[in-house]
Short mmCIF file of C-alpha atoms and ligand atoms in Angstrom, two decimals:
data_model
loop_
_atom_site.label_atom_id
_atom_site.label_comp_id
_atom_site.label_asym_id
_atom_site.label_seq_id
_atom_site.Cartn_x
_atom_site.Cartn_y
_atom_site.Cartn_z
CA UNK A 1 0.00 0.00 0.00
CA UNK A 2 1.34 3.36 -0.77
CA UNK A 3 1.77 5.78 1.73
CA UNK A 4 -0.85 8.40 0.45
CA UNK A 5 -3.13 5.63 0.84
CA UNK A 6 -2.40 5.10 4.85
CA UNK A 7 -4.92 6.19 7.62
CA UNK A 8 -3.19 8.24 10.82
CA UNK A 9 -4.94 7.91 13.71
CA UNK A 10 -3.94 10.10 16.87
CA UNK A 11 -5.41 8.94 20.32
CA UNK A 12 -4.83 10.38 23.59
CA UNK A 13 -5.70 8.86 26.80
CA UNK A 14 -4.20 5.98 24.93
CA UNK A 15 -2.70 4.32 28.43
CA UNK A 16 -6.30 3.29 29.77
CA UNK A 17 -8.74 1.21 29.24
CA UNK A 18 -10.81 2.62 26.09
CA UNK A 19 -7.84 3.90 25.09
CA UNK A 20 -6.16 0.53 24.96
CA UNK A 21 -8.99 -1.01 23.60
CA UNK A 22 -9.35 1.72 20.64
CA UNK A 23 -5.10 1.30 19.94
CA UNK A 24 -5.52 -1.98 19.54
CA UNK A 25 -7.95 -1.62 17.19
CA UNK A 26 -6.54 1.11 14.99
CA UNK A 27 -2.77 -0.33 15.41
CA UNK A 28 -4.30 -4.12 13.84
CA UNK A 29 -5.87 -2.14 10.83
CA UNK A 30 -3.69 -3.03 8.07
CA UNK A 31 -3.79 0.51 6.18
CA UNK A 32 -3.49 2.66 9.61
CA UNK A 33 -0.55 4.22 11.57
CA UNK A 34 -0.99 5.70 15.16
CA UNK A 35 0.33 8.39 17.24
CA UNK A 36 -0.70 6.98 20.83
CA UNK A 37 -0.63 9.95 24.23
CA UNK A 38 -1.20 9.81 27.44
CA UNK A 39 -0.32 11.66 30.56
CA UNK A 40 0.90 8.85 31.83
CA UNK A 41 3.99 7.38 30.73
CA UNK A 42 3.83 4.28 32.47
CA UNK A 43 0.43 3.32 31.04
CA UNK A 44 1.08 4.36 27.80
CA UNK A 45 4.01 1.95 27.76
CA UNK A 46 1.37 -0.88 28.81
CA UNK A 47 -0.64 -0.53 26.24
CA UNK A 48 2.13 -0.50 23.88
CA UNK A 49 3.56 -3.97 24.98
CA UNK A 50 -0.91 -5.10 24.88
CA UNK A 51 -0.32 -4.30 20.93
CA UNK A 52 -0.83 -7.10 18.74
CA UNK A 53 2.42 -8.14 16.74
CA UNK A 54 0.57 -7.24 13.05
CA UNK A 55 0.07 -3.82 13.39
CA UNK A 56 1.26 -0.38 11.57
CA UNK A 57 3.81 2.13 12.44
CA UNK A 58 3.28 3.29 16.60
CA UNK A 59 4.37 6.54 17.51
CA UNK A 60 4.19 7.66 21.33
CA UNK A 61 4.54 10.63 23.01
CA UNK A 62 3.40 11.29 26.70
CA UNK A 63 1.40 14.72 27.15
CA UNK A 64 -1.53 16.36 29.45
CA UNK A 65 -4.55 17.30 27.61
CA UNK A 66 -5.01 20.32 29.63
CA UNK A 67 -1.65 22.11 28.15
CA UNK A 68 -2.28 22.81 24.47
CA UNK A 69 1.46 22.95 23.59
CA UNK A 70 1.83 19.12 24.87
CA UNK A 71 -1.26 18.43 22.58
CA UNK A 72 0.24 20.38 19.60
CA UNK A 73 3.39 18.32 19.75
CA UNK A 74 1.42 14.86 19.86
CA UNK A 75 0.03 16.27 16.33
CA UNK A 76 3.25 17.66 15.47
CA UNK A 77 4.19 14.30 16.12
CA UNK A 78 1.94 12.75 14.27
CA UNK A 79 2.51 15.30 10.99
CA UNK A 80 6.34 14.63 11.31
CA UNK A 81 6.64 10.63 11.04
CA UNK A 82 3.55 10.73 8.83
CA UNK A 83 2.87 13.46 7.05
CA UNK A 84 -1.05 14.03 7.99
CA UNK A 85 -3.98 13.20 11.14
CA UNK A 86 -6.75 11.59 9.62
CA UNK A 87 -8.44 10.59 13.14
CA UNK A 88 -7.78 12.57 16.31
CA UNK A 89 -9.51 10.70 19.15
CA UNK A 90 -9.98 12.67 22.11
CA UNK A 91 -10.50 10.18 24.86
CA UNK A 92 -8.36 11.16 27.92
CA UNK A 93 -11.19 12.20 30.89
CA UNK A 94 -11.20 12.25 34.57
CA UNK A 95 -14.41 11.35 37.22
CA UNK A 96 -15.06 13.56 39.76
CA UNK A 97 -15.03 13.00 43.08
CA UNK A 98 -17.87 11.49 44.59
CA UNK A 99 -20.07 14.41 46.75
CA UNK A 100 -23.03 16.94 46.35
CA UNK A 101 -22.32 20.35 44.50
CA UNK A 102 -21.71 22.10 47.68
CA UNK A 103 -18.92 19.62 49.21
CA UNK A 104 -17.07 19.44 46.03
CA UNK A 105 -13.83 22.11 46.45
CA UNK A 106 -13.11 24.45 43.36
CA UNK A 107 -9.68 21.99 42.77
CA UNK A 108 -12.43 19.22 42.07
CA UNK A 109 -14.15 21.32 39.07
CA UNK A 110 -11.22 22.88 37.56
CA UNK A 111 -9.28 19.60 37.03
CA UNK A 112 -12.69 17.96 35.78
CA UNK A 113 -13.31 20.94 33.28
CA UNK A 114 -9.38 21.24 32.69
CA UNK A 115 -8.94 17.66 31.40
CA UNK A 116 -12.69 16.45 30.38
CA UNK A 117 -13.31 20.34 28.62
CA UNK A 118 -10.01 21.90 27.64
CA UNK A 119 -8.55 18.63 26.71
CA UNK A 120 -11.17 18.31 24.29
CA UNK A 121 -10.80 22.09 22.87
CA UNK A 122 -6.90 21.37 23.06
CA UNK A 123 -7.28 18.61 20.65
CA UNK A 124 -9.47 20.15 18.08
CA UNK A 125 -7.26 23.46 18.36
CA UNK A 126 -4.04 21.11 17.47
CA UNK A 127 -6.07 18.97 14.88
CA UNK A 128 -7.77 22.11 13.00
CA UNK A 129 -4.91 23.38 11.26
CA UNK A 130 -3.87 20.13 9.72
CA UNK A 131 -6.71 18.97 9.20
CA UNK A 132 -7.96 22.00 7.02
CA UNK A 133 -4.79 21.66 5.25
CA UNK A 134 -6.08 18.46 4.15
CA UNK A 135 -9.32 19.26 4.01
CA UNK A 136 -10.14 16.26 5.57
CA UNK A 137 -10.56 14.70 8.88
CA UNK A 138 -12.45 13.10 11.44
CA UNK A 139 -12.55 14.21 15.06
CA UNK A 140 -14.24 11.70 17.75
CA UNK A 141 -14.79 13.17 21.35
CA UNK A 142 -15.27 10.61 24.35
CA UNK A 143 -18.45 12.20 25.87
CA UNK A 144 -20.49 9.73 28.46
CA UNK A 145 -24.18 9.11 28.64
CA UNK A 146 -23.60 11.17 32.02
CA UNK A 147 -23.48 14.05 29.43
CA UNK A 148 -27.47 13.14 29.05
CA UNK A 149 -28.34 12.18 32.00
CA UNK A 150 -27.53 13.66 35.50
CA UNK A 151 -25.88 11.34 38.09
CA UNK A 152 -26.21 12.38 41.76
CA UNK A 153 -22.63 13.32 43.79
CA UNK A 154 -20.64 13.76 40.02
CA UNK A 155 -21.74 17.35 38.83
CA UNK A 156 -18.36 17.83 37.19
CA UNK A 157 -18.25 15.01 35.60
CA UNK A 158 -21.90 15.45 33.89
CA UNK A 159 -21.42 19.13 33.54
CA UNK A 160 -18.15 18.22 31.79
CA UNK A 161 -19.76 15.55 29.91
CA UNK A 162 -22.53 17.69 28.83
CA UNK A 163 -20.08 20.50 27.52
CA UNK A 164 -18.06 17.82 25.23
CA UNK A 165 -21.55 16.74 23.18
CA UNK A 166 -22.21 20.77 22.76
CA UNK A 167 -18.40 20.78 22.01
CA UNK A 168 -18.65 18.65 18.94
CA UNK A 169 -21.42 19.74 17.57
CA UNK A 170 -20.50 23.62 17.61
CA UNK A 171 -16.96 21.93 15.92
CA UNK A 172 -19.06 19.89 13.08
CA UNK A 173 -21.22 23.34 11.61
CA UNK A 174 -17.36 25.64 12.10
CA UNK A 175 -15.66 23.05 10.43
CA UNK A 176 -18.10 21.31 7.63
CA UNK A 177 -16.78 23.41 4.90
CA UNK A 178 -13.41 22.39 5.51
CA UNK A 179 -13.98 18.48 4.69
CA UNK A 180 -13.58 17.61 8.78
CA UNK A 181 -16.31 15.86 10.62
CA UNK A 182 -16.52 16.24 14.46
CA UNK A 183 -18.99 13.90 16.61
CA UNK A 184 -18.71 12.16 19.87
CA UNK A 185 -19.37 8.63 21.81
CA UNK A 186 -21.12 8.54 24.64
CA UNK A 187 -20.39 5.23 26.07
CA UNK A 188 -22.47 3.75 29.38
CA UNK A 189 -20.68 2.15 31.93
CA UNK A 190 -18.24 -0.20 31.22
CA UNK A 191 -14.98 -1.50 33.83
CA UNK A 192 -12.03 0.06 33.34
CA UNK A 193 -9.27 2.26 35.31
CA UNK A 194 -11.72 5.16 36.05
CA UNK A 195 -13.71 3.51 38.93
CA UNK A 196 -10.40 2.64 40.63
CA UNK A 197 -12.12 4.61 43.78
CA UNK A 198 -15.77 3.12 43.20
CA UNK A 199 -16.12 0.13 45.98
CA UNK A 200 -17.50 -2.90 43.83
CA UNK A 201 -21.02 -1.96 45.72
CA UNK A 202 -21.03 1.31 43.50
CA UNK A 203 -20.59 -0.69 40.64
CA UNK A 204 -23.27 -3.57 41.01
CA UNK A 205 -25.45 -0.97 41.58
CA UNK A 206 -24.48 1.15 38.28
CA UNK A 207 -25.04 -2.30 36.62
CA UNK A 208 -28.16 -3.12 37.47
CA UNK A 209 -29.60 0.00 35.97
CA UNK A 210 -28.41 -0.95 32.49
CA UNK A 211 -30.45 -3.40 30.70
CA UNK A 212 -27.69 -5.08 29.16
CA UNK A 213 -25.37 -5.20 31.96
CA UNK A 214 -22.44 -3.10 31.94
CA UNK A 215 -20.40 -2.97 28.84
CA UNK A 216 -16.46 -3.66 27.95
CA UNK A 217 -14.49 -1.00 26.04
CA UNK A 218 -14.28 -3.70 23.73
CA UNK A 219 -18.30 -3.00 23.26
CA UNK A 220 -17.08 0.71 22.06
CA UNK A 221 -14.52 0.07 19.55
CA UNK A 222 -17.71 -0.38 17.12
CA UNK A 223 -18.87 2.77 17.27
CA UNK A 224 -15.15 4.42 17.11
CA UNK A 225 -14.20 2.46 13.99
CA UNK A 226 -17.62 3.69 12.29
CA UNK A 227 -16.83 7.67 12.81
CA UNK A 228 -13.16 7.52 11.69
CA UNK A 229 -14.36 5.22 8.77
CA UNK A 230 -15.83 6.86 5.71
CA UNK A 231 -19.08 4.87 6.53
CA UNK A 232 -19.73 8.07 8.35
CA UNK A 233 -19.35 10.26 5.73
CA UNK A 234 -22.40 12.37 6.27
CA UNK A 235 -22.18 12.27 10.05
CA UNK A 236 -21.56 15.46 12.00
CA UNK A 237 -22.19 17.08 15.05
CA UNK A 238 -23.64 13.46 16.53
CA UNK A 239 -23.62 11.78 19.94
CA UNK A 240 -23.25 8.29 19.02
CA UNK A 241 -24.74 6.36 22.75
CA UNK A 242 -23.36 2.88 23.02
CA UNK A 243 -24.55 2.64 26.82
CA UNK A 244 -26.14 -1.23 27.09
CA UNK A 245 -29.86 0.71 27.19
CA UNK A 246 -28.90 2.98 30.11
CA UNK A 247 -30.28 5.88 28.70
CA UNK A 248 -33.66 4.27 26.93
CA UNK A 249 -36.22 5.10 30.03
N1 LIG B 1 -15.45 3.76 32.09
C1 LIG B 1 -16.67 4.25 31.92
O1 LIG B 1 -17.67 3.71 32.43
C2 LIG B 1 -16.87 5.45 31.05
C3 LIG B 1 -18.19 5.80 30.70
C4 LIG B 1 -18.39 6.92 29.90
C5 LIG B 1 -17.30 7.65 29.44
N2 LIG B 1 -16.03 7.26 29.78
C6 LIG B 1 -14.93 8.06 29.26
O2 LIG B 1 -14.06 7.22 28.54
C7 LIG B 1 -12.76 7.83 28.46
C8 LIG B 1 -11.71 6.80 28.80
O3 LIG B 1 -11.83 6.46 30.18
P1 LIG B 1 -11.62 4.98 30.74
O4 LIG B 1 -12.92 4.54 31.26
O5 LIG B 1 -10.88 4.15 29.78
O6 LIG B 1 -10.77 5.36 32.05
P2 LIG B 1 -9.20 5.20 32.34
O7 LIG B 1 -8.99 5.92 33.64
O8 LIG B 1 -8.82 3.79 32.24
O9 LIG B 1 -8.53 6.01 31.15
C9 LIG B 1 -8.41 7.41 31.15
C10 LIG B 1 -7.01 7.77 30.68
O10 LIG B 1 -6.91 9.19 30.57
C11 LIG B 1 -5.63 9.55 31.04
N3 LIG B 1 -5.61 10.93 31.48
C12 LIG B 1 -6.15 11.46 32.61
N4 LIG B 1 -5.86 12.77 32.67
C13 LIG B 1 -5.14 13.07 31.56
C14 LIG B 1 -4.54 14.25 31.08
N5 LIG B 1 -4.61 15.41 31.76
N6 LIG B 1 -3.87 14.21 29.90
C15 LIG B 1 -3.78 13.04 29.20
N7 LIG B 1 -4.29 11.89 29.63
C16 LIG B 1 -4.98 11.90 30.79
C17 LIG B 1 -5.35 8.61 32.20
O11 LIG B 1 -3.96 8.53 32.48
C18 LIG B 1 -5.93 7.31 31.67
O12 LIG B 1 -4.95 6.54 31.01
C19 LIG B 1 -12.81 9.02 29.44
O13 LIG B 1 -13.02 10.21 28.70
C20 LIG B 1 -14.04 8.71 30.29
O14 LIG B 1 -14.62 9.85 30.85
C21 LIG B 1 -15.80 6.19 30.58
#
């Protein structure tokens, strides 16, 4: 395959679990090449060694969402050893603690709305100008059903949630014109690193109000796959829910 013909995929939060599950999945595709980030280095070099052995080219570069010059040199990254960013998947997020709006302290919002938010905004700031360069692209944003739904005791986490949907969709009608698609996931519950502070109680109990049970990232690669894929062509501004039925009452 020639290399005007290969697919560059950049995904931060790349050391957890979605993010594992999602470079897998873009590292196997034959015609594909990734630039993988994360904040944390040690994680990031986990899911590196979880890579299967048939995979493309793997960049890495460890960076914090919530500092646009980190995020510019992941794509500068990404524009050096490749040349272009087809996909930027934004994925790295943070819970909030758990509490009522009053007991949470101002550090708990800021780093909520500093990683979840401006992480997003960081990407799409760093993506943009490559991208319309190109005049193509394909942003995906990791929203959450909690972005549609309010949870009790995590404010900042729905709030921030809630701002990523708006996020892509204000992206997809600026951006249209220039060939680049922006839309987001918002997955349901599913195990992974996140609920490291949940006891298992909090979890059963998040379980039993999804029909399906609760999911595995491997349940959102799907829905990843389809938005950096040109089956989604004509999709913009969406929030794509992959949530196991969660949000159906
Ligand atoms: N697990 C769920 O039930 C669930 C549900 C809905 C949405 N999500 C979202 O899915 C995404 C992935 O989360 P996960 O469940 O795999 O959790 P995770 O904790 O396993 O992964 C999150 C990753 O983001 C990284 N990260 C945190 N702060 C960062 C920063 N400032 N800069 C760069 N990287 C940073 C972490 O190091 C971690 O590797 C998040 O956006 C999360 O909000 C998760």
């Amino acid at each position: 395959m020639s290399d005007e013909a290969r697919r560059v995929v950049v995904i931060t939060g790349a050391g957890g679990t979605l993010g594992a599950a999602l470079s897998c999945h873009f590292a196997a595709e034959r015609d594909t090449d990734v630039v993988l980030s994360d904040v944390s280095a040690t994680s990031l070099e986990a899911t590196v060694d979880g890579l299967p052995e048939e995979r493309g080219a793997v960049e890495t570069l460890r960076a914090d969402v919530s500092e646009i010059a980190e995020v510019e040199a992941v794509v500068a990254l990404a524009v050096e050893r490749f040349g272009r960013v087809d996909v930027l998947i934004s994925n790295a997020g943070v819970l909030s603690p758990n509490g009522r709006i009053h007991n949470l302290a101002t550090e708990d919002w800021e780093r909520a709305f500093r990683v979840n938010v401006l992480g997003a905004v960081n990407g799409i700031r760093a993506a943009i100008p490559v991208m319309r360069a190109q005049q193509s692209g394909s942003i995906v944003l990791t929203a959450s059903v909690s972005g549609l739904t309010a949870w009790s005791h995590a404010a900042p986490y729905c709030a921030t949630k809630a701002a990523v949907i708006q996020l892509a969709k204000v992206a997809a009608i600026e951006y249209a014109r220039d060939g680049i698609r922006v839309n987001c996931v918002c997955p349901g519950t599913f195990r992974s690193g996140i609920h490291a502070d949940l006891p298992p109680a909090a979890i059963d109990a998040i379980a039993a109000k999804h029909p399906l049970g609760l999911g595995t990232a491997d349940d959102l690669v799907g829905a990843y796959a389809y938005l950096a894929s040109d089956a989604s062509r004509w999709t913009t501004g969406s929030a794509i829910v992959v949530d196991g039925g969660y949000a159906a009452p």
